[in-house]
Short mmCIF file of C-alpha atoms and ligand atoms in Angstrom, two decimals:
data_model
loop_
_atom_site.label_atom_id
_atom_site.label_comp_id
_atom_site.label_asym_id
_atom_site.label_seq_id
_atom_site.Cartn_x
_atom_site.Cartn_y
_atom_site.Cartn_z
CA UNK A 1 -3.45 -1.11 26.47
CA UNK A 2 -3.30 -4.46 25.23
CA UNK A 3 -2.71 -3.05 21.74
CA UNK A 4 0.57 -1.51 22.85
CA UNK A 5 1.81 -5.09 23.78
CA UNK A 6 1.14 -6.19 20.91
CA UNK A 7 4.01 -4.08 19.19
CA UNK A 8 6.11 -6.49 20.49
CA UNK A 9 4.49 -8.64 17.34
CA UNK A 10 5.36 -6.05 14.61
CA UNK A 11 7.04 -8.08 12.06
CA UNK A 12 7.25 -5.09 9.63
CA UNK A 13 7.34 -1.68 10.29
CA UNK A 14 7.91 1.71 8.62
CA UNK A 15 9.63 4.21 10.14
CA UNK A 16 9.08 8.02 8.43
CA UNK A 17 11.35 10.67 9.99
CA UNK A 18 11.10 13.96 9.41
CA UNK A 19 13.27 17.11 7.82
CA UNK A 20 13.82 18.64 11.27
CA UNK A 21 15.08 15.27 12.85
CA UNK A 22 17.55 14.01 9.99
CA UNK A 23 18.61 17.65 8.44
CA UNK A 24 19.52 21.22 9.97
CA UNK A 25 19.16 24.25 7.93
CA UNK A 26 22.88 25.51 8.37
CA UNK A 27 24.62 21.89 7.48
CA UNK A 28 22.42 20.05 5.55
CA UNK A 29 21.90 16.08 6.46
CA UNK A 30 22.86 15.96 10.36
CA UNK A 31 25.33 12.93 10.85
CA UNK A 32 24.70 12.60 14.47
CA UNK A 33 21.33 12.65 13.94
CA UNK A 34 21.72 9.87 10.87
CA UNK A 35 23.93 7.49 12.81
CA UNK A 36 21.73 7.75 15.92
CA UNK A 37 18.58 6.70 13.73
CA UNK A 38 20.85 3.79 11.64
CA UNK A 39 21.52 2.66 15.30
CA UNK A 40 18.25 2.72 16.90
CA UNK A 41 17.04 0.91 13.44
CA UNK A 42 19.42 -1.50 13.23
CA UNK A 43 18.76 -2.24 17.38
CA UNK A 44 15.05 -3.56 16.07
CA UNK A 45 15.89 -5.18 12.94
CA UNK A 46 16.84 -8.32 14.32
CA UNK A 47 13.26 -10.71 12.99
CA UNK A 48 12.13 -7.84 11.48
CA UNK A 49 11.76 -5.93 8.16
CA UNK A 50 12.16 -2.03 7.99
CA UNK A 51 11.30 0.19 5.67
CA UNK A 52 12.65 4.45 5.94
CA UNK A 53 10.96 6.57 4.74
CA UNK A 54 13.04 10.21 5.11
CA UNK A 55 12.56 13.88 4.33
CA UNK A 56 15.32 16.05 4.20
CA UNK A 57 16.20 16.08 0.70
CA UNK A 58 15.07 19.87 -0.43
CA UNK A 59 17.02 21.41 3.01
CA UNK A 60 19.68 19.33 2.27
CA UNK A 61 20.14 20.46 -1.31
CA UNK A 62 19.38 24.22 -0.15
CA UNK A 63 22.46 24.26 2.26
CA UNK A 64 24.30 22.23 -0.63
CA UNK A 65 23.84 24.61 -2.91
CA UNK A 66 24.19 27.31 -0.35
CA UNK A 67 20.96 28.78 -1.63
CA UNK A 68 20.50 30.85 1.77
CA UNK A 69 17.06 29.90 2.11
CA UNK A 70 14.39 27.55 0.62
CA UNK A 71 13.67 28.41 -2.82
CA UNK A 72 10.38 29.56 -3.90
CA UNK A 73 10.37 28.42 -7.74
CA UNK A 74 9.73 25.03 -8.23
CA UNK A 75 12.56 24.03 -10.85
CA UNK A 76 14.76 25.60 -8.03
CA UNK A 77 12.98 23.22 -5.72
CA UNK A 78 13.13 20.38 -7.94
CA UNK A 79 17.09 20.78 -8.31
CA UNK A 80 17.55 21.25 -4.77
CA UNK A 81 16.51 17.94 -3.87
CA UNK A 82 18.40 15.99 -6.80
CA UNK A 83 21.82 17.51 -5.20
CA UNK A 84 19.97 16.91 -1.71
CA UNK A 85 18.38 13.45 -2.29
CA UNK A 86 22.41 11.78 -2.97
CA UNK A 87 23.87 13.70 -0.11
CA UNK A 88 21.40 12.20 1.86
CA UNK A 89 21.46 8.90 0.83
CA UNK A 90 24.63 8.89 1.20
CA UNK A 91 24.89 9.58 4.82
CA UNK A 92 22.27 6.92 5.24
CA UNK A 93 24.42 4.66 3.42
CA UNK A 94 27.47 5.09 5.43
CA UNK A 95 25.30 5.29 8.83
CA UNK A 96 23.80 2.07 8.04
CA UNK A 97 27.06 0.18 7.01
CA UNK A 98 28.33 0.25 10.34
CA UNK A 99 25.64 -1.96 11.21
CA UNK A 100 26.18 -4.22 7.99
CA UNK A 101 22.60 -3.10 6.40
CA UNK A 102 22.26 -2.27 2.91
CA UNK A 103 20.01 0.40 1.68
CA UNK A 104 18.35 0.93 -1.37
CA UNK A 105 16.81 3.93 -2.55
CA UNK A 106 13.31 3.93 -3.79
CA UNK A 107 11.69 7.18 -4.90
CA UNK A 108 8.05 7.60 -5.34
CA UNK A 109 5.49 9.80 -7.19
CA UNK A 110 1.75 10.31 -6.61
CA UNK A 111 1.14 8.25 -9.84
CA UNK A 112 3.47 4.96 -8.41
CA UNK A 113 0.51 5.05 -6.06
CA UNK A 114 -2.46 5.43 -8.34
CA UNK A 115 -1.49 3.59 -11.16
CA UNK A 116 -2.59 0.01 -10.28
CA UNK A 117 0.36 -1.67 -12.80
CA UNK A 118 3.01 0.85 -11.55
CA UNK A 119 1.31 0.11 -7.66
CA UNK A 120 1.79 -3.47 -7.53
CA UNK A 121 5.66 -3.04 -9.07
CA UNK A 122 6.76 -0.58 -6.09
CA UNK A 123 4.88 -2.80 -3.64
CA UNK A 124 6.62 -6.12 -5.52
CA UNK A 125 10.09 -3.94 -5.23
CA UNK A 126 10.05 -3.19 -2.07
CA UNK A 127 8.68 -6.32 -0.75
CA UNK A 128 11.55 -8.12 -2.59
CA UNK A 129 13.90 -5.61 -1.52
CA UNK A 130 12.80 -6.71 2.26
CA UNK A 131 13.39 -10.19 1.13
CA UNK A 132 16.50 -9.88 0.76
CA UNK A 133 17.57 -8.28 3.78
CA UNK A 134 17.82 -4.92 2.09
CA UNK A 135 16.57 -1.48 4.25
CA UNK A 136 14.49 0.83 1.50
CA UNK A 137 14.83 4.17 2.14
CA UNK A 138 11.93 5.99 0.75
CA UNK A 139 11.19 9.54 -0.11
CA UNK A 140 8.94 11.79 -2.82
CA UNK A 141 10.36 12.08 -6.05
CA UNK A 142 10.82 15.39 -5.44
CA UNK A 143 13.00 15.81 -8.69
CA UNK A 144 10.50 15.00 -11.37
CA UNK A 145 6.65 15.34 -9.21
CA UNK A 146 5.48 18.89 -9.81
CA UNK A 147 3.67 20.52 -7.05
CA UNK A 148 -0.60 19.99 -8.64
CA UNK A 149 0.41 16.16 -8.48
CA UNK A 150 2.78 15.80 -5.24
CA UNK A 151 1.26 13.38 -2.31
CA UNK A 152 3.00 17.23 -1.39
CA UNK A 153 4.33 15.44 2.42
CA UNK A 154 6.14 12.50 3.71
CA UNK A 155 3.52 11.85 6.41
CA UNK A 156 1.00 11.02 3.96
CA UNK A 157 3.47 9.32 1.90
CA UNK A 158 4.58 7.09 4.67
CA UNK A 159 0.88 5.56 5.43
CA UNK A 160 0.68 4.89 1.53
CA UNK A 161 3.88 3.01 2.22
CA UNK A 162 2.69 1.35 5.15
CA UNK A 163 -0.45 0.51 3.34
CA UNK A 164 1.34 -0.20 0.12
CA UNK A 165 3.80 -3.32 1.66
CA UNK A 166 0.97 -4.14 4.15
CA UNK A 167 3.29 -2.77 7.24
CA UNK A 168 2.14 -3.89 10.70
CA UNK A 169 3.05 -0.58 12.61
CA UNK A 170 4.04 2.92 11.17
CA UNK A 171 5.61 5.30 13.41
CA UNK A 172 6.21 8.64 12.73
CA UNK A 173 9.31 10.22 14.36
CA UNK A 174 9.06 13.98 14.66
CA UNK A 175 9.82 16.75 17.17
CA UNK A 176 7.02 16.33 19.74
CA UNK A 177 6.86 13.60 21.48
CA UNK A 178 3.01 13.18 20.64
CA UNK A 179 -0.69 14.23 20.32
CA UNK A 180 -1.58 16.90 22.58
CA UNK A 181 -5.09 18.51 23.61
CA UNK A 182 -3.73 22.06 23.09
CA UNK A 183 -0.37 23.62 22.75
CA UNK A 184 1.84 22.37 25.27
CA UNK A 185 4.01 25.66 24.69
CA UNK A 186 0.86 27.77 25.38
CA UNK A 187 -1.26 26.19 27.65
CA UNK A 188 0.02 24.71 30.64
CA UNK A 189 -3.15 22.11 31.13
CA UNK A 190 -1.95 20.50 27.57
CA UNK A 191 -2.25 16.71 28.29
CA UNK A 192 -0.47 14.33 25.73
CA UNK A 193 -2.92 11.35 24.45
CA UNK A 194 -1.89 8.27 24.91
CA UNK A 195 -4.26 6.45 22.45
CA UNK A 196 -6.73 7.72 19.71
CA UNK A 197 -9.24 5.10 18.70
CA UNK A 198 -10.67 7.07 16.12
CA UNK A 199 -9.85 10.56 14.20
CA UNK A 200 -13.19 12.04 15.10
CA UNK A 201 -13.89 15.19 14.17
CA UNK A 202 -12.96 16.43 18.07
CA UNK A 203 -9.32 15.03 17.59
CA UNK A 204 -9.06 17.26 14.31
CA UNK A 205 -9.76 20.23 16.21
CA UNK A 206 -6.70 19.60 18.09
CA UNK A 207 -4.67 20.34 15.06
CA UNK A 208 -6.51 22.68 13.36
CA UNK A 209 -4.90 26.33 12.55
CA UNK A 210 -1.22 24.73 13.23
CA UNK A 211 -1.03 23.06 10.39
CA UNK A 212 2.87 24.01 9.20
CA UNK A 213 3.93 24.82 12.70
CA UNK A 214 6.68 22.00 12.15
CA UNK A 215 8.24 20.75 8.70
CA UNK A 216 6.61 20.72 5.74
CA UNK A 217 3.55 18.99 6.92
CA UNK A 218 3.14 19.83 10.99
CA UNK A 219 0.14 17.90 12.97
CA UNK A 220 -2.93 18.20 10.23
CA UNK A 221 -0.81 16.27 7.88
CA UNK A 222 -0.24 13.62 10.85
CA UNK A 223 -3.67 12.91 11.20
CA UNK A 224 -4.51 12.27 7.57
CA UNK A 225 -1.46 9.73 8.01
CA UNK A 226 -3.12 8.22 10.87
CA UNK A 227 -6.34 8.34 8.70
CA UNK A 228 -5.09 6.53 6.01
CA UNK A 229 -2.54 3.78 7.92
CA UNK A 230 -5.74 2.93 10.44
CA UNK A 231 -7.99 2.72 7.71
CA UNK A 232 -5.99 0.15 5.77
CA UNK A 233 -5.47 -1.78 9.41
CA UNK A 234 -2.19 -0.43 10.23
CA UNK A 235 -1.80 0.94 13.55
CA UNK A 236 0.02 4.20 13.85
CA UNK A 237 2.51 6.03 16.33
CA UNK A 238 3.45 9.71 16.50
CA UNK A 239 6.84 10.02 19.02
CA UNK A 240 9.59 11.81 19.56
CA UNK A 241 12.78 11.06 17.34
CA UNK A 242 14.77 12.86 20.04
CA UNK A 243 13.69 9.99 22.67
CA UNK A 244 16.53 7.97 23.49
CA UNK A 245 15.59 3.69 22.04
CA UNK A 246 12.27 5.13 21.20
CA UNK A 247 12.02 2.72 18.36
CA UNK A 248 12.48 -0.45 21.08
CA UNK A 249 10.76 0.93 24.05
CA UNK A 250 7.72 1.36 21.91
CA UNK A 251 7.90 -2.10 20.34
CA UNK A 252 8.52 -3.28 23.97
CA UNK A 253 4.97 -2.32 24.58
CA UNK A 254 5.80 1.32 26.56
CA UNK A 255 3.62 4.03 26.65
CA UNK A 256 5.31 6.47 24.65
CA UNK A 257 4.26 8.58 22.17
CA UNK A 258 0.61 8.77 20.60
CA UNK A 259 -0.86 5.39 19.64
CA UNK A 260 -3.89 5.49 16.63
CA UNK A 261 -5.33 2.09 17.06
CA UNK A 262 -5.72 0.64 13.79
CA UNK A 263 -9.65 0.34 12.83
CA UNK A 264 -10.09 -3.62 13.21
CA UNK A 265 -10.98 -4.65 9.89
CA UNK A 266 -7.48 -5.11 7.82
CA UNK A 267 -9.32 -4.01 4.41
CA UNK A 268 -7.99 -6.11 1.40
CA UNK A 269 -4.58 -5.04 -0.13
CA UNK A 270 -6.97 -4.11 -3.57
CA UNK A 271 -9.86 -2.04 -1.25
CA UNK A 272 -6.82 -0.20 0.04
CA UNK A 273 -5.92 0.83 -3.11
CA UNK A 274 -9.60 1.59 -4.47
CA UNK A 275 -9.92 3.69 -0.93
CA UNK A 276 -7.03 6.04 -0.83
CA UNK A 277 -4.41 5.34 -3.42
CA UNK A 278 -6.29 7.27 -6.45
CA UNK A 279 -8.25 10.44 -6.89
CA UNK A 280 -11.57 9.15 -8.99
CA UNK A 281 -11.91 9.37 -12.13
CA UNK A 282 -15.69 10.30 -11.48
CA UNK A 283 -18.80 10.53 -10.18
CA UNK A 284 -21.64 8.04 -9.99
CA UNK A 285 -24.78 9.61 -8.37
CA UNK A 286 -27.09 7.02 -6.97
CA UNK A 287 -30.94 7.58 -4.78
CA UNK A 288 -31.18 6.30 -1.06
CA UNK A 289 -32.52 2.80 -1.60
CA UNK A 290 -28.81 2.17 -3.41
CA UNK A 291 -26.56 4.16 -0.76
CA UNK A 292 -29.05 1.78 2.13
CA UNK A 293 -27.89 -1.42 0.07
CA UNK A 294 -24.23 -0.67 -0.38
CA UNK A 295 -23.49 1.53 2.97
CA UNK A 296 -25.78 -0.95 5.57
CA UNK A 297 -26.16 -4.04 3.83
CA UNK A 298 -23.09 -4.63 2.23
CA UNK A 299 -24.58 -4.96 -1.33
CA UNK A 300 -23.25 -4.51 -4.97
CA UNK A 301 -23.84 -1.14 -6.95
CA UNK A 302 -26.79 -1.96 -9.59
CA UNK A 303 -28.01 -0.20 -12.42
CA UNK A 304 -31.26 0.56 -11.31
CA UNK A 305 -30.28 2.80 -8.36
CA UNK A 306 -28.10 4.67 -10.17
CA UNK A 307 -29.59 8.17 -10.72
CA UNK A 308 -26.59 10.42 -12.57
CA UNK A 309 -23.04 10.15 -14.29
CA UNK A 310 -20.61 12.14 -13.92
CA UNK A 311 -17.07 12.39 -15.78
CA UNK A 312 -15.03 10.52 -18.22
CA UNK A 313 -13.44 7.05 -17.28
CA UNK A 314 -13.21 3.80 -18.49
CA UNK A 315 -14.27 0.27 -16.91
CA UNK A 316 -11.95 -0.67 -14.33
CA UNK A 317 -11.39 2.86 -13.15
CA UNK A 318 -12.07 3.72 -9.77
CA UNK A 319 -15.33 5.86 -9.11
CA UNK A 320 -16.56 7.84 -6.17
CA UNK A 321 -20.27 6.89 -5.10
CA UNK A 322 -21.98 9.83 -3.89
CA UNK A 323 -25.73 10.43 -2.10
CA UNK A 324 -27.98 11.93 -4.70
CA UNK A 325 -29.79 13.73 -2.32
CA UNK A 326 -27.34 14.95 0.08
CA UNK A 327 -24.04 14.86 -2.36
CA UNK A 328 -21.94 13.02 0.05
CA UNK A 329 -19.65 10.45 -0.87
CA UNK A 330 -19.76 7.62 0.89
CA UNK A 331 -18.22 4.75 -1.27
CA UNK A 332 -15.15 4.21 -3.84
CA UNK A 333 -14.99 1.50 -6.25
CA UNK A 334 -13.89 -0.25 -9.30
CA UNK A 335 -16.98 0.47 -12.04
CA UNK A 336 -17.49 -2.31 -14.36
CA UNK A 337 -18.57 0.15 -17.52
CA UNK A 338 -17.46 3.31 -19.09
CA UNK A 339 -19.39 6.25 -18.50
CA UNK A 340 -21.49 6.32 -21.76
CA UNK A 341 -22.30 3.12 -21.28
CA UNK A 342 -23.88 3.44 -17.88
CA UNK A 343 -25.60 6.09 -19.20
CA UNK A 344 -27.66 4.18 -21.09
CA UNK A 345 -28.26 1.81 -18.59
CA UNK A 346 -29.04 4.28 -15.74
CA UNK A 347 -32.10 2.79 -13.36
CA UNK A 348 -32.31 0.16 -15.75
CA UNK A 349 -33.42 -3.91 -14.27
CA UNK A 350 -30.89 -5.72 -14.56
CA UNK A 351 -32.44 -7.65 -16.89
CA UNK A 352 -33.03 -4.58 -19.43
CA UNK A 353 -29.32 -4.69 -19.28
CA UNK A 354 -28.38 -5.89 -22.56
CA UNK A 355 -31.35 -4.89 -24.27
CA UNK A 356 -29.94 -1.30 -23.55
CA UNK A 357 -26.37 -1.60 -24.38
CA UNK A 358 -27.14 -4.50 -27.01
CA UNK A 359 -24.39 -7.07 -25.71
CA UNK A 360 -24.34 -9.11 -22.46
CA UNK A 361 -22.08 -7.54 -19.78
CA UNK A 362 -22.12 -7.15 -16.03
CA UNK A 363 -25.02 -7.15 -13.92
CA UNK A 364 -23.39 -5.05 -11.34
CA UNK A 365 -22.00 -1.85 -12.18
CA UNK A 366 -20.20 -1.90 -8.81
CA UNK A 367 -19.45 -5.61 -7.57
CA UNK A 368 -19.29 -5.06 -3.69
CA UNK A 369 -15.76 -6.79 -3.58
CA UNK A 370 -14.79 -3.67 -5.69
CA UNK A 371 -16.41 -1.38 -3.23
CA UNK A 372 -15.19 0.36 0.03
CA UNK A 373 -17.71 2.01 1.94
CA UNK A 374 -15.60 6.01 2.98
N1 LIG B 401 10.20 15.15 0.19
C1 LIG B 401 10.61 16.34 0.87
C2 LIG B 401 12.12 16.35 1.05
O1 LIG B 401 12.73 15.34 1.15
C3 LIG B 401 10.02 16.48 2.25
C4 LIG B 401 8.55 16.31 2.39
C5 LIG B 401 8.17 16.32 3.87
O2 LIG B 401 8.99 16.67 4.71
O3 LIG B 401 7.05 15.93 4.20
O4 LIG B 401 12.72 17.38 1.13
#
């Protein structure tokens, strides 16, 4: 429980609500719903920094519009939330002016997220933003991100966020007030958790098959949140945006709502980003001795345990490391040579090195401060 207390320490927090809290199908963005949040935000700002991020835009644009229903082309999609996306922000706007906050409006794409340069300027934007005493309010770029490349829910996208401005808490406000053991509505011996220490393969089963029973992204999309935020060090909290102060009761340390407790080591802002923020660009097959070194003794990648190559990339891309002999993958990192290259110096000494490739280079192909172990 002492973790919970600790909330009283959050310094800066993200807050992701969902389409069902903020919007209603018939109206669009709910303004009761929006000034009620703007309050209970503005009630917890005082010391702290807030960041929003909201859903909301596509069912806002869709009652807009007066489409009758969401669309099921994706230009149609994509033009609902443009008209949706302003309406929106412009009810947050108004909302949060009562309480004297500005917004800003920051709209990201899987790519912000991937590509290192474009990375670091949405985490140096928003940080600045929450420098100067401005609230972002975040959401997909729904407008421009096709479907294949979406981060596709604002769950997911909210533990990027958290991860991406190194948030100490994320809390996800939805429409149940946490993580049950079965269906409450079905089965009367549901019990709520209070804490999950780890997403083990027995807490997915909670969620599996209900995966779109709320929103866009339901429970299953939750959990890879909680996955991601706890991974990078950032606790996590799933409650109910219908419970009245829930944003200051839970920083006042009550029991409300399910707590993920963050996984204790707070991986570097750059590990992060190696970890979770990219898909990789390939494949580097290595034998046991190298998955021993890198997974249990916290060594760097070298040449001569690497076994196969897979893919096209370039130094400085990010690589999965997978088990030769079982095809797992079990580490990301930054690879210090393009794939031809390491061709050629596959289980190669590091001293046969430059021989092979006929300049000097790295020794390492994977320095372990480039390397997160998955
Ligand atoms: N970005 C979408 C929207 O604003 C919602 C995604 C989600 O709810 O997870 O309409």
């Amino acid at each position: 429980m002492a973790a919970r207390r600790q909330l009283g320490r959050v310094r800066r927090l993200v807050v992701k609500v969902g389409s069902g809290l903020v919007t209603s199908a018939a109206t669009g963005a709910d303004v009761d719903r929006i000034e009620t949040l703007a309050a209970e935000i503005a009630a917890v700002r005082e010391g702290r920094q807030v960041v929003l991020v909201t859903s909301g835009a596509i069912v806002t644009g869709v009652a807009r519009l007066g489409l009758g229903g969401r669309p099921r082309s994706i230009p149609e999609k994509q033009a609902a939330a443009a008209v949706g996306q302003s309406a929106l922000m412009w009810q947050y706007d108004v909302a949060f002016k009562r309480h004297g906050l500005p917004i800003g409006q920051v709209l990201l794409t899987a790519q912000d997220l991937s590509d290192r340069p474009r990375y670091l300027n949405a985490r140096n934007t928003l940080t600045t933003m929450l420098r100067l005493g401005v609230l972002p309010v975040v959401n997909e770029n729904d407008t421009v991100a096709v479907e294949e490349i979406k981060v596709g829910d604002n769950d997911n996208l909210s533990a990027h966020v958290a991860a991406l401005i190194d948030a100490d808490l994320l809390v996800l406000l939805t429409d149940v007030d946490g993580l049950y053991t079965a269906n409450p509505a079905e089965d009367p011996t549901a019990r709520k958790l209070d804490r999950v220490d780890a997403i083990t393969d027995e807490i997915r089963q909670l969620v599996w098959g209900r995966r779109g029973a709320l929103s866009v992204g339901g429970m299953a999309t939750k959990l890879e949140a909680a996955q991601k935020a706890t991974a990078s060090g950032v606790p996590m909290v799933i409650a109910s945006g219908s419970e009245k102060r829930v944003l200051a009761r839970l920083l006042a340390g009550e029991p409300i709502g399910t707590y993920f407790a963050p996984k204790a080591d707070k991986l570097a802002a750059r590990k992060r980003w190696i970890a979770f923020a990219v898909p990789p660009a390939g494949r580097l097959l290595v034998d046991g001795g190298a998955r021993r070194a890198l997974a249990d003794e916290g060594k760097s990648l070298l040449p001569s345990g690497l076994v196969g190559v897979e893919g096209q990339f370039v130094a400085g891309d990010v690589v999965a490391v997978v088990d030769a002999g079982d095809g797992h993958e079990f580490a990301r990192g930054l690879v210090n040579f393009d794939a031809a290259d390491l061709g050629r110096i596959r289980g190669a000494k590091t001293r046969e090195i430059e021989g092979r490739l006929g300049y000097r280079s790295f020794d390492e192909v994977i320095h372990r401060d480039n390397l997160v172990i998955v």
